[in-house]
PDB file of C-alpha atoms in Angstrom:
ATOM      1  CA  MET I   1      11.869  -1.942  -2.423  1.00 92.00           C
ATOM      2  CA  LYS I   2      12.008  -0.702  -5.695  1.00 91.00           C
ATOM      3  CA  TRP I   3      13.729  -3.602  -6.980  1.00 94.00           C
ATOM      4  CA  ALA I   4      11.608  -6.437  -5.751  1.00 94.00           C
ATOM      5  CA  PRO I   5       9.456  -8.251  -7.975  1.00 96.00           C
ATOM      6  CA  THR I   6       5.592  -7.692  -8.567  1.00 97.00           C
ATOM      7  CA  SER I   7       3.828  -9.482 -10.900  1.00 96.00           C
ATOM      8  CA  VAL I   8       4.285  -8.469 -14.675  1.00 96.00           C
ATOM      9  CA  ASN I   9       6.738  -5.872 -13.122  1.00 97.00           C
ATOM     10  CA  GLY I  10       3.324  -3.767 -12.674  1.00 97.00           C
ATOM     11  CA  SER I  11       4.384  -2.151  -9.328  1.00 97.00           C
ATOM     12  CA  PRO I  12       0.898  -0.891  -8.331  1.00 97.00           C
ATOM     13  CA  ALA I  13       1.911   0.475  -4.863  1.00 97.00           C
ATOM     14  CA  ARG I  14       1.155   3.941  -4.439  1.00 96.00           C
ATOM     15  CA  ILE I  15       2.572   5.283  -0.556  1.00 96.00           C
ATOM     16  CA  LEU I  16       1.261   8.310   1.029  1.00 96.00           C
ATOM     17  CA  PHE I  17       3.272   9.674   3.772  1.00 97.00           C
ATOM     18  CA  LEU I  18       1.530  11.506   6.242  1.00 97.00           C
ATOM     19  CA  ARG I  19       3.948  13.658   8.222  1.00 97.00           C
ATOM     20  CA  SER I  20       1.994  16.540   9.499  1.00 96.00           C
ATOM     21  CA  GLU I  21      -0.502  17.098  12.296  1.00 96.00           C
ATOM     22  CA  ALA I  22      -2.887  18.293   9.784  1.00 96.00           C
ATOM     23  CA  ALA I  23      -2.577  15.095   7.747  1.00 96.00           C
ATOM     24  CA  LYS I  24      -3.017  12.761  10.678  1.00 97.00           C
ATOM     25  CA  GLN I  25      -6.043  14.874  11.595  1.00 97.00           C
ATOM     26  CA  ARG I  26      -7.659  14.121   8.392  1.00 97.00           C
ATOM     27  CA  LEU I  27      -6.678  10.341   8.927  1.00 98.00           C
ATOM     28  CA  LEU I  28      -8.269  10.364  12.774  1.00 97.00           C
ATOM     29  CA  PRO I  29     -12.071   9.729  11.631  1.00 97.00           C
ATOM     30  CA  ALA I  30     -11.139   6.604   9.852  1.00 98.00           C
ATOM     31  CA  LEU I  31      -9.038   5.004  12.491  1.00 98.00           C
ATOM     32  CA  ALA I  32     -10.324   2.483  14.615  1.00 97.00           C
ATOM     33  CA  SER I  33     -10.173   3.206  18.059  1.00 97.00           C
ATOM     34  CA  GLY I  34      -7.233   0.986  19.212  1.00 95.00           C
ATOM     35  CA  ASN I  35      -5.336   2.818  16.828  1.00 96.00           C
ATOM     36  CA  VAL I  36      -5.958   6.358  17.306  1.00 97.00           C
ATOM     37  CA  GLU I  37      -2.943   6.854  20.287  1.00 95.00           C
ATOM     38  CA  LYS I  38      -0.166   4.822  18.398  1.00 94.00           C
ATOM     39  CA  THR I  39      -0.820   6.493  15.116  1.00 96.00           C
ATOM     40  CA  MET I  40      -1.095  10.061  16.192  1.00 97.00           C
ATOM     41  CA  ALA I  41       2.001   9.475  18.092  1.00 95.00           C
ATOM     42  CA  ALA I  42       3.921   8.097  15.287  1.00 96.00           C
ATOM     43  CA  PRO I  43       6.316  10.427  13.454  1.00 97.00           C
ATOM     44  CA  VAL I  44       5.172   9.162  10.227  1.00 98.00           C
ATOM     45  CA  THR I  45       1.987   6.869   8.898  1.00 98.00           C
ATOM     46  CA  ALA I  46       2.378   5.576   5.499  1.00 98.00           C
ATOM     47  CA  ILE I  47      -0.902   4.712   3.538  1.00 98.00           C
ATOM     48  CA  ILE I  48       0.051   1.560   1.270  1.00 98.00           C
ATOM     49  CA  GLY I  49      -2.251   2.132  -1.662  1.00 97.00           C
ATOM     50  CA  TYR I  50      -2.756   0.704  -4.629  1.00 97.00           C
ATOM     51  CA  ASP I  51      -3.227   2.113  -8.362  1.00 96.00           C
ATOM     52  CA  LEU I  52      -6.398   0.519 -10.035  1.00 95.00           C
ATOM     53  CA  ARG I  53      -4.895   1.560 -13.478  1.00 95.00           C
ATOM     54  CA  PHE I  54      -1.542   0.255 -12.613  1.00 96.00           C
ATOM     55  CA  TYR I  55      -1.293  -1.168 -16.026  1.00 96.00           C
ATOM     56  CA  GLU I  56      -1.032   2.270 -17.837  1.00 95.00           C
ATOM     57  CA  ARG I  57       2.681   2.213 -16.473  1.00 94.00           C
ATOM     58  CA  LEU I  58       3.367  -1.159 -18.207  1.00 96.00           C
ATOM     59  CA  PRO I  59       4.632   0.221 -21.423  1.00 96.00           C
ATOM     60  CA  LYS I  60       7.392   1.595 -19.492  1.00 96.00           C
ATOM     61  CA  LEU I  61       7.453  -1.235 -16.615  1.00 96.00           C
ATOM     62  CA  ALA I  62       7.210  -4.188 -18.709  1.00 96.00           C
ATOM     63  CA  PRO I  63       7.882  -3.634 -22.620  1.00 95.00           C
ATOM     64  CA  HIS I  64       9.017  -7.074 -23.298  1.00 94.00           C
ATOM     65  CA  ASN I  65       5.262  -7.719 -22.913  1.00 93.00           C
ATOM     66  CA  PRO I  66       2.917  -5.067 -24.528  1.00 89.00           C
ATOM     67  CA  ALA I  67      -0.083  -7.140 -24.485  1.00 95.00           C
ATOM     68  CA  MET I  68      -0.471  -7.188 -20.821  1.00 96.00           C
ATOM     69  CA  LYS I  69      -1.713  -3.671 -20.448  1.00 97.00           C
ATOM     70  CA  GLU I  70      -4.712  -4.382 -22.862  1.00 97.00           C
ATOM     71  CA  MET I  71      -5.423  -7.546 -20.874  1.00 97.00           C
ATOM     72  CA  PHE I  72      -5.854  -5.650 -17.732  1.00 97.00           C
ATOM     73  CA  ILE I  73      -7.829  -3.085 -19.397  1.00 97.00           C
ATOM     74  CA  LYS I  74     -10.226  -5.753 -20.608  1.00 97.00           C
ATOM     75  CA  ALA I  75     -10.645  -7.657 -17.245  1.00 97.00           C
ATOM     76  CA  PRO I  76     -10.846  -4.810 -14.402  1.00 96.00           C
ATOM     77  CA  GLU I  77     -11.992  -7.630 -11.930  1.00 97.00           C
ATOM     78  CA  LEU I  78      -8.257  -9.331 -12.506  1.00 98.00           C
ATOM     79  CA  ALA I  79      -6.612  -5.836 -12.458  1.00 97.00           C
ATOM     80  CA  GLU I  80      -7.855  -5.140  -9.141  1.00 97.00           C
ATOM     81  CA  VAL I  81      -6.936  -8.052  -7.754  1.00 98.00           C
ATOM     82  CA  THR I  82      -3.601  -8.138  -9.061  1.00 98.00           C
ATOM     83  CA  ALA I  83      -3.071  -4.462  -7.942  1.00 98.00           C
ATOM     84  CA  ARG I  84      -4.188  -5.291  -4.460  1.00 98.00           C
ATOM     85  CA  ARG I  85      -2.138  -8.666  -3.966  1.00 98.00           C
ATOM     86  CA  ASN I  86       1.013  -7.229  -5.476  1.00 98.00           C
ATOM     87  CA  SER I  87       0.648  -3.903  -3.399  1.00 98.00           C
ATOM     88  CA  SER I  88       0.784  -6.294  -0.540  1.00 98.00           C
ATOM     89  CA  LEU I  89       4.104  -7.528  -1.361  1.00 98.00           C
ATOM     90  CA  GLN I  90       5.442  -3.897  -1.896  1.00 98.00           C
ATOM     91  CA  GLY I  91       4.099  -3.220   1.435  1.00 98.00           C
ATOM     92  CA  ALA I  92       5.763  -6.326   3.045  1.00 98.00           C
ATOM     93  CA  TYR I  93       8.976  -5.061   0.839  1.00 98.00           C
ATOM     94  CA  PHE I  94       8.476  -1.275   2.335  1.00 98.00           C
ATOM     95  CA  ILE I  95       8.416  -2.973   5.828  1.00 98.00           C
ATOM     96  CA  LEU I  96      11.479  -4.982   5.150  1.00 97.00           C
ATOM     97  CA  ALA I  97      13.534  -1.650   3.825  1.00 97.00           C
ATOM     98  CA  ALA I  98      12.234   0.310   6.955  1.00 97.00           C
ATOM     99  CA  ARG I  99      13.169  -2.122   9.285  1.00 96.00           C
ATOM    100  CA  ALA I 100      16.667  -2.312   7.508  1.00 96.00           C
ATOM    101  CA  LEU I 101      16.992   1.197   8.017  1.00 96.00           C
ATOM    102  CA  GLY I 102      16.558   0.690  11.907  1.00 95.00           C
ATOM    103  CA  LEU I 103      12.726   1.803  11.801  1.00 96.00           C
ATOM    104  CA  ASP I 104      10.204   0.385  13.864  1.00 94.00           C
ATOM    105  CA  CYS I 105       6.888  -0.525  12.057  1.00 95.00           C
ATOM    106  CA  GLY I 106       3.374  -0.795  13.026  1.00 95.00           C
ATOM    107  CA  PRO I 107       1.319  -1.997  10.053  1.00 97.00           C
ATOM    108  CA  MET I 108      -2.328  -2.030  10.412  1.00 97.00           C
ATOM    109  CA  SER I 109      -5.665  -2.707   9.165  1.00 95.00           C
ATOM    110  CA  GLY I 110      -7.993  -1.273  11.768  1.00 95.00           C
ATOM    111  CA  PHE I 111      -9.088   1.313   9.510  1.00 98.00           C
ATOM    112  CA  ASP I 112     -12.103   2.180   7.288  1.00 97.00           C
ATOM    113  CA  ASN I 113     -10.866   2.180   4.244  1.00 97.00           C
ATOM    114  CA  ALA I 114     -13.866   3.578   2.426  1.00 95.00           C
ATOM    115  CA  LYS I 115     -12.917   7.004   4.139  1.00 96.00           C
ATOM    116  CA  VAL I 116      -9.267   7.019   3.638  1.00 96.00           C
ATOM    117  CA  ASP I 117     -10.120   6.483   0.060  1.00 95.00           C
ATOM    118  CA  GLN I 118     -12.588   9.368  -0.030  1.00 92.00           C
ATOM    119  CA  GLU I 119     -10.370  11.433   2.109  1.00 93.00           C
ATOM    120  CA  PHE I 120      -6.876  10.921   0.441  1.00 93.00           C
ATOM    121  CA  PHE I 121      -7.394   9.325  -2.991  1.00 90.00           C
ATOM    122  CA  ALA I 122     -10.501  11.223  -4.007  1.00 82.00           C
ATOM    123  CA  ALA I 123     -12.768   7.875  -4.174  1.00 64.00           C
ATOM    124  CA  GLY I 124     -15.740   8.182  -6.469  1.00 55.00           C
ATOM    125  CA  GLN I 125     -14.361  10.896  -8.411  1.00 60.00           C
ATOM    126  CA  GLN I 126     -14.322  11.213 -12.154  1.00 53.00           C
ATOM    127  CA  ALA I 127     -10.429   9.882 -13.103  1.00 50.00           C
ATOM    128  CA  TYR I 128      -9.305  11.207 -16.493  1.00 50.00           C
ATOM    129  CA  PRO I 129      -7.072   8.801 -19.022  1.00 50.00           C
ATOM    130  CA  ASP I 130      -4.529  11.872 -19.623  1.00 48.00           C
ATOM    131  CA  GLU I 131      -3.669  12.514 -16.057  1.00 47.00           C
ATOM    132  CA  GLN I 132      -0.554  12.446 -15.014  1.00 46.00           C
ATOM    133  CA  GLU I 133      -0.626  12.978 -11.425  1.00 49.00           C
ATOM    134  CA  PHE I 134       1.110  10.647  -9.186  1.00 56.00           C
ATOM    135  CA  PHE I 135      -2.443   9.486  -7.454  1.00 63.00           C
ATOM    136  CA  THR I 136      -5.127   9.454 -10.347  1.00 62.00           C
ATOM    137  CA  ALA I 137      -8.071  10.707  -8.923  1.00 64.00           C
ATOM    138  CA  GLY I 138     -10.625   7.992  -8.049  1.00 77.00           C
ATOM    139  CA  CYS I 139      -8.193   5.503  -9.293  1.00 90.00           C
ATOM    140  CA  THR I 140      -5.799   4.485  -5.879  1.00 94.00           C
ATOM    141  CA  ARG I 141      -7.530   2.299  -3.029  1.00 95.00           C
ATOM    142  CA  SER I 142      -6.099   2.189   0.436  1.00 97.00           C
ATOM    143  CA  ASN I 143      -4.598  -1.376   1.598  1.00 98.00           C
ATOM    144  CA  PHE I 144      -3.032  -0.867   4.794  1.00 98.00           C
ATOM    145  CA  LEU I 145      -1.453   1.723   6.976  1.00 98.00           C
ATOM    146  CA  CYS I 146       2.010   1.324   8.507  1.00 98.00           C
ATOM    147  CA  ASN I 147       3.007   3.647  11.433  1.00 98.00           C
ATOM    148  CA  LEU I 148       7.183   4.296  11.319  1.00 98.00           C
ATOM    149  CA  GLY I 149       9.214   5.855  14.149  1.00 96.00           C
ATOM    150  CA  TYR I 150      11.778   4.713  16.430  1.00 92.00           C
ATOM    151  CA  GLY I 151       9.520   2.671  19.502  1.00 81.00           C
ATOM    152  CA  ASP I 152      10.015   3.251  23.148  1.00 81.00           C
ATOM    153  CA  SER I 153      11.433  -0.318  23.896  1.00 80.00           C
ATOM    154  CA  ASN I 154       9.405  -0.212  27.682  1.00 83.00           C
ATOM    155  CA  LYS I 155       6.226   0.190  25.725  1.00 77.00           C
ATOM    156  CA  LEU I 156       6.946  -2.567  22.806  1.00 75.00           C
ATOM    157  CA  HIS I 157       5.363  -5.677  23.491  1.00 78.00           C
ATOM    158  CA  PRO I 158       7.752  -8.706  23.143  1.00 84.00           C
ATOM    159  CA  ARG I 159       7.654 -10.754  20.085  1.00 84.00           C
ATOM    160  CA  ALA I 160       4.725 -12.764  20.054  1.00 91.00           C
ATOM    161  CA  PRO I 161       5.507 -16.546  18.697  1.00 96.00           C
ATOM    162  CA  ARG I 162       5.273 -17.631  15.366  1.00 96.00           C
ATOM    163  CA  LEU I 163       4.446 -21.199  13.670  1.00 96.00           C
ATOM    164  CA  SER I 164       7.240 -23.470  13.398  1.00 96.00           C
ATOM    165  CA  PHE I 165       8.374 -24.742   9.970  1.00 97.00           C
ATOM    166  CA  ASP I 166       6.421 -28.104  10.424  1.00 96.00           C
ATOM    167  CA  GLU I 167       3.084 -26.214  11.402  1.00 97.00           C
ATOM    168  CA  ALA I 168       2.965 -23.652   8.444  1.00 96.00           C
ATOM    169  CA  CYS I 169       4.671 -25.826   5.812  1.00 97.00           C
ATOM    170  CA  GLN I 170       4.681 -29.399   3.998  1.00 96.00           C
ATOM    171  CA  LEU I 171       6.657 -30.694   1.729  1.00 96.00           C
ATOM    172  CA  LEU I 172       5.598 -32.881  -0.984  1.00 97.00           C
TER     173      LEU I 172
END
C-alpha cells in the first residue's frame, strides 16, 4: 500500500484503526442500521480518511515538483477533490494489502460522514498551520469504513457476479 501511486505522490489517505470497544462505541451513532452488527463484531474497523492539507507534505513527497504545494494552496476545491479521489485509491490498495495478508475486508459507505468527522477528526475546529499531529484538527475527512478480520465462512455471502470485460470496457 505504501508504494502504490497517487497523484503527485501526495498520499492524502489517513487511516484510523478502531480496535477497542470504546472506540467502536464512539462510531456506533454514525452507522447505518444495517452495518451495526457486522461493525461491532469486527476485530478492527478502519476509517479511511483524507487530509485536506495533504499538500503540506509535498516538499517531502514530491521534492522534484516544488510548485505543486502552492498550486493546491491556491485551489482548495482542487485539493479536496484530489485528496478524496486519491484516498479512495489508497483505500483500494489497503484492501488488496489486507487481503494479501489473509484478512477479510468489509468496505462500506453506510455511515454519516459528518458525525464521523466530528467525533474522530474534530471537524469544524480551528486548525493551525504549525500543528505536527498526524490528524490535524479540522483537516481530515472520512471517505469510507473497512471492517477487518477473519469472516465466518458460513455467514459470508458467495461472491456476487461481476461484469465481463466487454460489459465494462471498450477498446478504441
